[in-house]
Coordinates of C-alpha atoms in Angstrom, one line a residue:
M1 CA 11.0 40.1 1.3
T2 CA 9.3 41.3 -1.7
T3 CA 6.9 44.1 -1.2
F4 CA 3.6 45.1 -2.7
L5 CA 4.9 48.2 -4.4
E6 CA 7.9 45.8 -6.3
M7 CA 5.0 43.4 -7.0
K8 CA 3.0 45.5 -8.8
S9 CA 5.6 47.2 -10.6
E10 CA 6.7 43.5 -12.3
L11 CA 3.0 42.9 -12.8
R12 CA 2.9 46.4 -14.8
K13 CA 5.7 45.4 -17.2
A14 CA 4.7 42.2 -17.7
M15 CA 1.0 44.1 -19.1
G16 CA 3.3 46.4 -21.6
G17 CA 3.5 48.9 -18.4
R18 CA -0.8 49.5 -17.9
D19 CA -0.4 52.2 -15.4
D20 CA -3.9 53.8 -15.6
A21 CA -6.5 53.2 -12.2
V22 CA -8.5 50.4 -13.9
A23 CA -5.4 48.4 -15.1
T24 CA -3.8 49.3 -11.6
A25 CA -7.2 47.9 -9.5
A26 CA -6.5 44.9 -11.3
Q27 CA -3.1 44.3 -10.8
E28 CA -3.6 44.9 -7.1
R29 CA -6.8 42.9 -7.1
G30 CA -4.9 39.7 -9.1
I31 CA -1.7 39.6 -6.4
N32 CA -4.5 39.5 -3.5
A33 CA -6.4 37.0 -5.4
G34 CA -2.6 35.0 -6.2
V35 CA -1.6 34.8 -2.4
A36 CA -5.3 33.6 -1.8
V37 CA -5.2 30.6 -4.3
A38 CA -1.5 29.9 -2.9
A39 CA -3.3 29.6 0.6
A40 CA -5.9 27.6 -0.5
M41 CA -4.1 25.7 -2.3
H42 CA -1.0 24.9 0.0
E43 CA -1.6 26.2 3.2
P44 CA 1.6 28.0 3.5
P45 CA 3.1 27.5 7.5
E46 CA 3.7 31.0 8.0
L47 CA -0.2 30.6 8.2
R48 CA -0.4 28.4 11.3
T49 CA -0.2 30.4 14.6
T50 CA -1.8 30.4 18.4
G51 CA -4.0 32.1 20.1
T52 CA -5.3 32.0 24.0
L53 CA -8.5 32.5 25.2
D54 CA -10.2 32.9 28.7
V55 CA -12.9 30.9 29.2
P56 CA -15.6 31.8 31.4
T57 CA -17.8 29.1 33.8
S58 CA -20.8 29.3 31.1
G59 CA -17.8 27.0 28.7
S60 CA -18.5 29.5 25.9
V61 CA -16.1 32.1 24.3
S62 CA -15.8 34.0 21.0
L63 CA -13.1 33.3 18.5
S64 CA -13.1 36.9 17.7
S65 CA -10.0 38.1 19.4
L66 CA -8.2 35.5 17.2
T67 CA -6.8 37.1 14.3
R68 CA -8.3 36.0 10.7
P69 CA -8.5 32.6 12.1
W70 CA -9.8 29.6 9.2
R71 CA -9.4 26.2 10.6
I72 CA -9.0 25.4 14.5
E73 CA -6.0 22.6 14.3
G74 CA -5.9 21.7 17.7
I75 CA -6.7 23.0 21.3
K76 CA -5.1 22.6 24.5
N77 CA -6.3 22.8 28.3
S78 CA -4.5 24.7 30.7
S79 CA -3.2 21.5 31.7
G80 CA -1.6 20.8 28.4
G81 CA -3.8 17.7 27.6
R82 CA -5.2 18.0 23.9
M83 CA -9.1 18.5 23.6
F84 CA -11.3 16.6 21.2
P85 CA -13.7 17.9 19.0
L86 CA -17.5 17.6 18.8
A87 CA -20.3 18.1 17.3
F88 CA -22.2 20.9 18.7
H89 CA -25.8 18.6 19.3
L90 CA -23.8 16.6 21.2
L91 CA -21.6 18.5 23.4
D92 CA -24.1 18.0 26.7
H93 CA -25.1 14.8 25.8
L94 CA -22.1 13.1 26.5
W95 CA -21.0 12.0 29.9
I96 CA -17.5 12.9 30.8
E97 CA -15.6 11.8 33.7
S98 CA -15.2 14.2 36.4
S99 CA -12.5 16.2 35.8
P100 CA -10.9 19.5 36.9
T101 CA -9.6 20.7 33.0
M102 CA -11.8 21.0 30.2
Q103 CA -11.8 17.5 27.5
V104 CA -13.8 18.6 24.6
Y105 CA -14.9 21.6 22.7
S106 CA -17.2 22.8 19.9
L107 CA -17.6 25.3 17.2
Y108 CA -20.9 26.7 16.7
G109 CA -20.2 30.6 14.5
N110 CA -17.7 32.2 15.9
T111 CA -17.9 30.8 19.5
L112 CA -16.0 28.3 21.0
H113 CA -17.9 25.9 23.4
C114 CA -15.9 23.9 26.3
R115 CA -16.9 21.1 28.3
P116 CA -16.9 20.2 31.2
K117 CA -17.6 23.7 31.6
P118 CA -14.9 25.2 34.3
S119 CA -15.8 26.1 37.9
S120 CA -13.8 29.2 37.5
V121 CA -12.7 31.3 34.3
D122 CA -9.3 29.0 32.4
T123 CA -7.2 29.1 29.6
V124 CA -7.0 27.2 26.6
T125 CA -4.4 27.3 24.0
V126 CA -5.7 27.1 20.0
Y127 CA -3.5 26.2 17.4
Y128 CA -5.1 27.0 13.8
L129 CA -4.3 28.2 10.7
Q130 CA -5.5 31.7 9.5
Y131 CA -6.4 32.8 6.1
P132 CA -3.7 36.3 4.5
A133 CA -4.1 39.3 5.2
R134 CA -5.2 41.6 2.1
M135 CA -2.2 43.6 0.8
D136 CA -3.2 47.2 0.6
S137 CA 0.3 49.7 1.5
D138 CA 3.0 49.8 -0.9
S139 CA 5.1 48.5 2.1
D140 CA 3.6 45.5 2.9
T141 CA 5.3 42.7 2.1
Y142 CA 4.9 39.2 0.3
P143 CA 3.5 36.9 3.3
F144 CA 5.5 33.2 2.4
Q145 CA 8.6 32.0 1.5
E146 CA 7.4 30.4 -1.3
Y147 CA 4.9 30.4 -4.0
E148 CA 5.7 34.1 -5.2
D149 CA 6.0 33.1 -9.1
F150 CA 3.0 31.1 -8.8
V151 CA 0.8 34.1 -7.4
M152 CA 2.6 36.8 -9.8
G153 CA 1.1 33.8 -12.6
F154 CA -2.0 34.0 -11.3
A155 CA -1.7 37.5 -10.7
L156 CA -1.2 38.4 -14.8
H157 CA -4.2 35.6 -16.0
Y158 CA -6.8 37.6 -13.1
A159 CA -5.8 40.9 -13.9
W160 CA -6.1 40.8 -17.5
M161 CA -9.7 38.7 -16.8
Y162 CA -10.6 41.4 -14.4
L163 CA -9.7 44.1 -16.5
E164 CA -12.5 42.9 -19.7
E165 CA -15.2 41.3 -17.3
G166 CA -14.6 42.7 -13.8
D167 CA -14.5 39.7 -10.7
S168 CA -16.7 37.4 -12.2
S169 CA -17.2 33.8 -10.9
D170 CA -17.0 32.5 -14.6
G171 CA -13.9 34.4 -14.9
W172 CA -12.2 32.8 -11.9
L173 CA -13.0 29.2 -13.4
R174 CA -11.5 30.1 -16.6
V175 CA -8.6 31.4 -15.1
A176 CA -8.2 28.1 -13.0
K177 CA -8.8 25.8 -16.1
N178 CA -5.3 27.5 -18.2
L179 CA -3.9 27.3 -14.9
S180 CA -4.9 23.6 -14.0
I181 CA -6.4 24.9 -10.3
P182 CA -8.4 22.6 -9.0
E183 CA -12.4 24.3 -8.4
G184 CA -12.2 23.3 -5.3
A185 CA -9.1 25.8 -4.4
I186 CA -10.8 28.7 -6.4
S187 CA -13.9 28.4 -4.3
T188 CA -12.1 28.5 -1.0
A189 CA -9.4 31.0 -2.1
R190 CA -12.7 33.5 -3.3
K191 CA -13.9 33.0 0.1
L192 CA -10.4 33.7 1.9
L193 CA -9.8 37.0 -0.3
H194 CA -12.9 38.3 0.7
G195 CA -12.7 37.4 4.4
E196 CA -16.4 35.2 4.2
V197 CA -14.3 32.0 6.1
N198 CA -16.5 29.6 8.0
L199 CA -14.3 28.3 10.7
E200 CA -13.6 24.5 10.4
Y201 CA -12.8 22.1 12.9
P202 CA -9.4 19.9 12.0
S203 CA -10.8 17.5 9.6
G204 CA -11.7 20.7 7.9
K205 CA -15.4 19.9 7.9
E206 CA -17.3 23.5 8.6
A207 CA -18.7 24.6 12.0
Q208 CA -22.4 25.0 12.8
S209 CA -23.3 28.1 11.8
G210 CA -26.9 29.8 13.7

């Protein structure tokens, strides 16, 4: 796997050997920005993972133990049955046939709400898409099997833009236009890059927040 140091060295050569502090910061930001754009456009399989949560008798549990969650893609109860997503405001107005296992769930902010509420602590398995971790250390490695050329191309455009005007919205959009990247992907990428993610349902609809 390519290391962050190797990616920075390649980008530095493409920028004529610029290695001053400002250029280095632009190169590092550009690589991480490119990774975020690749994630937003392609949702690489390396970002798909699972985690378990212990749901108490209140039926509600924080999602904070999941690693960088972006989109919930599915949840199974302790019997292995698929749970179904439901809008939060409907959660306590839906009649559910008596069941020993949880059947439906809703997201509200960073909390998962399950119904029917378990009679004792019960475990659910969460299948989710996570947003990529930032590369900071020289030994960090590129997170995907594919898209590295795309990431480096984006990083080069971004780095020159950053040197001229910093991390501006208009600059991002100009880079996107030059590389034929949809504006929606750029908007998502900027959120992913800064960890400002509103958790999504499987449909891609954002969860309600308080």
